[in-house]
Amino acid sequence: MALSEELQVYRDTYDLLLRVCDLQPKLPRMYRYTVGERLVNQVLDTLSLIYEVNSEQEKQSPLARLQRSHQMTVLLLRLLSDRRVLTPQQFAPYVQLVTRIGRQITGWKNYYAARK
């Protein structure tokens, strides 16, 4: 079992955390302390769940929670885009990153589902 910090999904999620931490103070006040703060906390939860999945014997339940956490992150980012808080040019790097993370989580889930 690899260390969580060595996993690509962990590194990509940490990169997302750095980006949303930089984004939050730049958000308009109406979104900064609601969506922005929730977004940072959601990505932190996702990192915590990656660690949990990597360290637990039974992986199905934590993987399901990890996938839900990631989906909430995507929802919050999409909300910022739909409300035009983020321009399409600002939103694009986030889309690429969350898509890559989502694929890794799905691959991880499929791998362990096939092993059962």
mmCIF file of C-alpha atoms in Angstrom:
data_model
loop_
_atom_site.group_PDB
_atom_site.id
_atom_site.type_symbol
_atom_site.label_atom_id
_atom_site.label_comp_id
_atom_site.label_asym_id
_atom_site.label_seq_id
_atom_site.Cartn_x
_atom_site.Cartn_y
_atom_site.Cartn_z
ATOM 1 C CA MET A 1 0.000 0.000 0.000
ATOM 2 C CA ALA A 2 1.428 3.332 -1.064
ATOM 3 C CA LEU A 3 1.470 6.338 1.199
ATOM 4 C CA SER A 4 -1.563 8.526 0.580
ATOM 5 C CA GLU A 5 0.653 11.486 -0.273
ATOM 6 C CA GLU A 6 2.234 9.487 -3.104
ATOM 7 C CA LEU A 7 -1.067 8.750 -4.838
ATOM 8 C CA GLN A 8 -1.833 10.824 -7.924
ATOM 9 C CA VAL A 9 -5.414 11.385 -6.749
ATOM 10 C CA TYR A 10 -4.071 12.843 -3.489
ATOM 11 C CA ARG A 11 -1.615 15.132 -5.295
ATOM 12 C CA ASP A 12 -4.296 16.351 -7.700
ATOM 13 C CA THR A 13 -6.736 16.967 -4.846
ATOM 14 C CA TYR A 14 -4.055 18.839 -2.907
ATOM 15 C CA ASP A 15 -3.439 20.969 -6.009
ATOM 16 C CA LEU A 16 -7.178 21.674 -6.101
ATOM 17 C CA LEU A 17 -7.046 22.655 -2.423
ATOM 18 C CA LEU A 18 -4.256 25.148 -3.115
ATOM 19 C CA ARG A 19 -6.273 26.635 -5.960
ATOM 20 C CA VAL A 20 -9.506 26.989 -3.987
ATOM 21 C CA CYS A 21 -7.598 28.488 -1.040
ATOM 22 C CA ASP A 22 -6.255 31.114 -3.439
ATOM 23 C CA LEU A 23 -9.708 31.612 -4.957
ATOM 24 C CA GLN A 24 -11.737 32.039 -1.764
ATOM 25 C CA PRO A 25 -10.443 35.494 -0.695
ATOM 26 C CA LYS A 26 -11.009 36.787 -4.237
ATOM 27 C CA LEU A 27 -14.681 35.817 -4.312
ATOM 28 C CA PRO A 28 -17.359 38.494 -3.862
ATOM 29 C CA ARG A 29 -18.419 38.823 -0.225
ATOM 30 C CA MET A 30 -21.768 37.164 -0.899
ATOM 31 C CA TYR A 31 -19.983 33.952 -1.955
ATOM 32 C CA ARG A 32 -16.742 34.150 0.019
ATOM 33 C CA TYR A 33 -18.075 32.965 3.358
ATOM 34 C CA THR A 34 -20.755 30.627 2.039
ATOM 35 C CA VAL A 35 -19.729 28.833 -1.131
ATOM 36 C CA GLY A 36 -16.020 29.655 -0.880
ATOM 37 C CA GLU A 37 -15.628 28.438 2.692
ATOM 38 C CA ARG A 38 -17.728 25.355 1.990
ATOM 39 C CA LEU A 39 -15.610 24.612 -1.074
ATOM 40 C CA VAL A 40 -12.360 24.718 0.912
ATOM 41 C CA ASN A 41 -13.853 22.481 3.608
ATOM 42 C CA GLN A 42 -15.215 20.066 1.007
ATOM 43 C CA VAL A 43 -11.812 19.638 -0.631
ATOM 44 C CA LEU A 44 -10.264 19.124 2.823
ATOM 45 C CA ASP A 45 -12.873 16.421 3.485
ATOM 46 C CA THR A 46 -12.002 14.814 0.161
ATOM 47 C CA LEU A 47 -8.324 14.698 1.115
ATOM 48 C CA SER A 48 -9.242 13.142 4.438
ATOM 49 C CA LEU A 49 -11.361 10.508 2.701
ATOM 50 C CA ILE A 50 -8.524 9.664 0.300
ATOM 51 C CA TYR A 51 -6.353 8.964 3.314
ATOM 52 C CA GLU A 52 -9.144 6.885 4.877
ATOM 53 C CA VAL A 53 -9.727 4.796 1.740
ATOM 54 C CA ASN A 54 -6.023 4.163 1.391
ATOM 55 C CA SER A 55 -5.620 3.000 4.984
ATOM 56 C CA GLU A 56 -8.814 0.952 5.509
ATOM 57 C CA GLN A 57 -9.190 -2.744 4.770
ATOM 58 C CA GLU A 58 -12.823 -2.363 3.689
ATOM 59 C CA LYS A 59 -12.803 0.218 0.918
ATOM 60 C CA GLN A 60 -16.339 0.255 -0.526
ATOM 61 C CA SER A 61 -17.963 2.485 2.091
ATOM 62 C CA PRO A 62 -15.169 5.094 2.258
ATOM 63 C CA LEU A 63 -14.957 5.086 -1.540
ATOM 64 C CA ALA A 64 -18.681 5.847 -1.781
ATOM 65 C CA ARG A 65 -18.252 8.742 0.683
ATOM 66 C CA LEU A 66 -15.210 9.932 -1.277
ATOM 67 C CA GLN A 67 -17.193 9.950 -4.492
ATOM 68 C CA ARG A 68 -20.052 11.913 -2.865
ATOM 69 C CA SER A 69 -17.584 14.416 -1.433
ATOM 70 C CA HIS A 70 -16.009 14.919 -4.828
ATOM 71 C CA GLN A 71 -19.427 15.382 -6.441
ATOM 72 C CA MET A 72 -20.224 18.123 -3.910
ATOM 73 C CA THR A 73 -16.948 19.853 -4.804
ATOM 74 C CA VAL A 74 -17.919 19.754 -8.482
ATOM 75 C CA LEU A 75 -21.371 21.124 -7.620
ATOM 76 C CA LEU A 76 -19.927 24.072 -5.681
ATOM 77 C CA LEU A 77 -17.515 24.944 -8.482
ATOM 78 C CA ARG A 78 -20.295 24.685 -11.027
ATOM 79 C CA LEU A 79 -22.445 27.005 -8.904
ATOM 80 C CA LEU A 80 -19.686 29.634 -9.015
ATOM 81 C CA SER A 81 -19.546 29.272 -12.787
ATOM 82 C CA ASP A 82 -23.323 29.324 -13.273
ATOM 83 C CA ARG A 83 -23.660 32.445 -11.102
ATOM 84 C CA ARG A 84 -20.911 34.010 -13.246
ATOM 85 C CA VAL A 85 -18.596 34.442 -10.292
ATOM 86 C CA LEU A 86 -16.001 32.538 -12.344
ATOM 87 C CA THR A 87 -15.572 33.280 -16.026
ATOM 88 C CA PRO A 88 -15.270 30.326 -18.404
ATOM 89 C CA GLN A 89 -11.521 30.996 -18.618
ATOM 90 C CA GLN A 90 -11.199 30.890 -14.812
ATOM 91 C CA PHE A 91 -13.439 27.819 -14.560
ATOM 92 C CA ALA A 92 -11.611 25.722 -17.190
ATOM 93 C CA PRO A 93 -8.570 24.737 -15.047
ATOM 94 C CA TYR A 94 -10.891 23.638 -12.243
ATOM 95 C CA VAL A 95 -12.912 21.506 -14.668
ATOM 96 C CA GLN A 96 -9.775 19.768 -15.911
ATOM 97 C CA LEU A 97 -8.587 19.079 -12.382
ATOM 98 C CA VAL A 98 -11.901 17.821 -10.966
ATOM 99 C CA THR A 99 -12.417 15.660 -14.053
ATOM 100 C CA ARG A 100 -9.012 14.052 -13.559
ATOM 101 C CA ILE A 101 -9.728 13.504 -9.852
ATOM 102 C CA GLY A 102 -13.152 12.045 -10.632
ATOM 103 C CA ARG A 103 -11.674 9.578 -13.118
ATOM 104 C CA GLN A 104 -9.120 8.438 -10.569
ATOM 105 C CA ILE A 105 -11.777 7.942 -7.897
ATOM 106 C CA THR A 106 -13.976 6.005 -10.328
ATOM 107 C CA GLY A 107 -11.029 3.860 -11.370
ATOM 108 C CA TRP A 108 -10.187 3.178 -7.736
ATOM 109 C CA LYS A 109 -13.819 2.234 -7.038
ATOM 110 C CA ASN A 110 -14.041 -0.045 -10.093
ATOM 111 C CA TYR A 111 -10.778 -1.761 -9.172
ATOM 112 C CA TYR A 112 -11.991 -2.692 -5.711
ATOM 113 C CA ALA A 113 -15.463 -3.621 -6.969
ATOM 114 C CA ALA A 114 -13.902 -6.071 -9.451
ATOM 115 C CA ARG A 115 -11.804 -7.673 -6.715
ATOM 116 C CA LYS A 116 -14.902 -8.723 -4.744
#
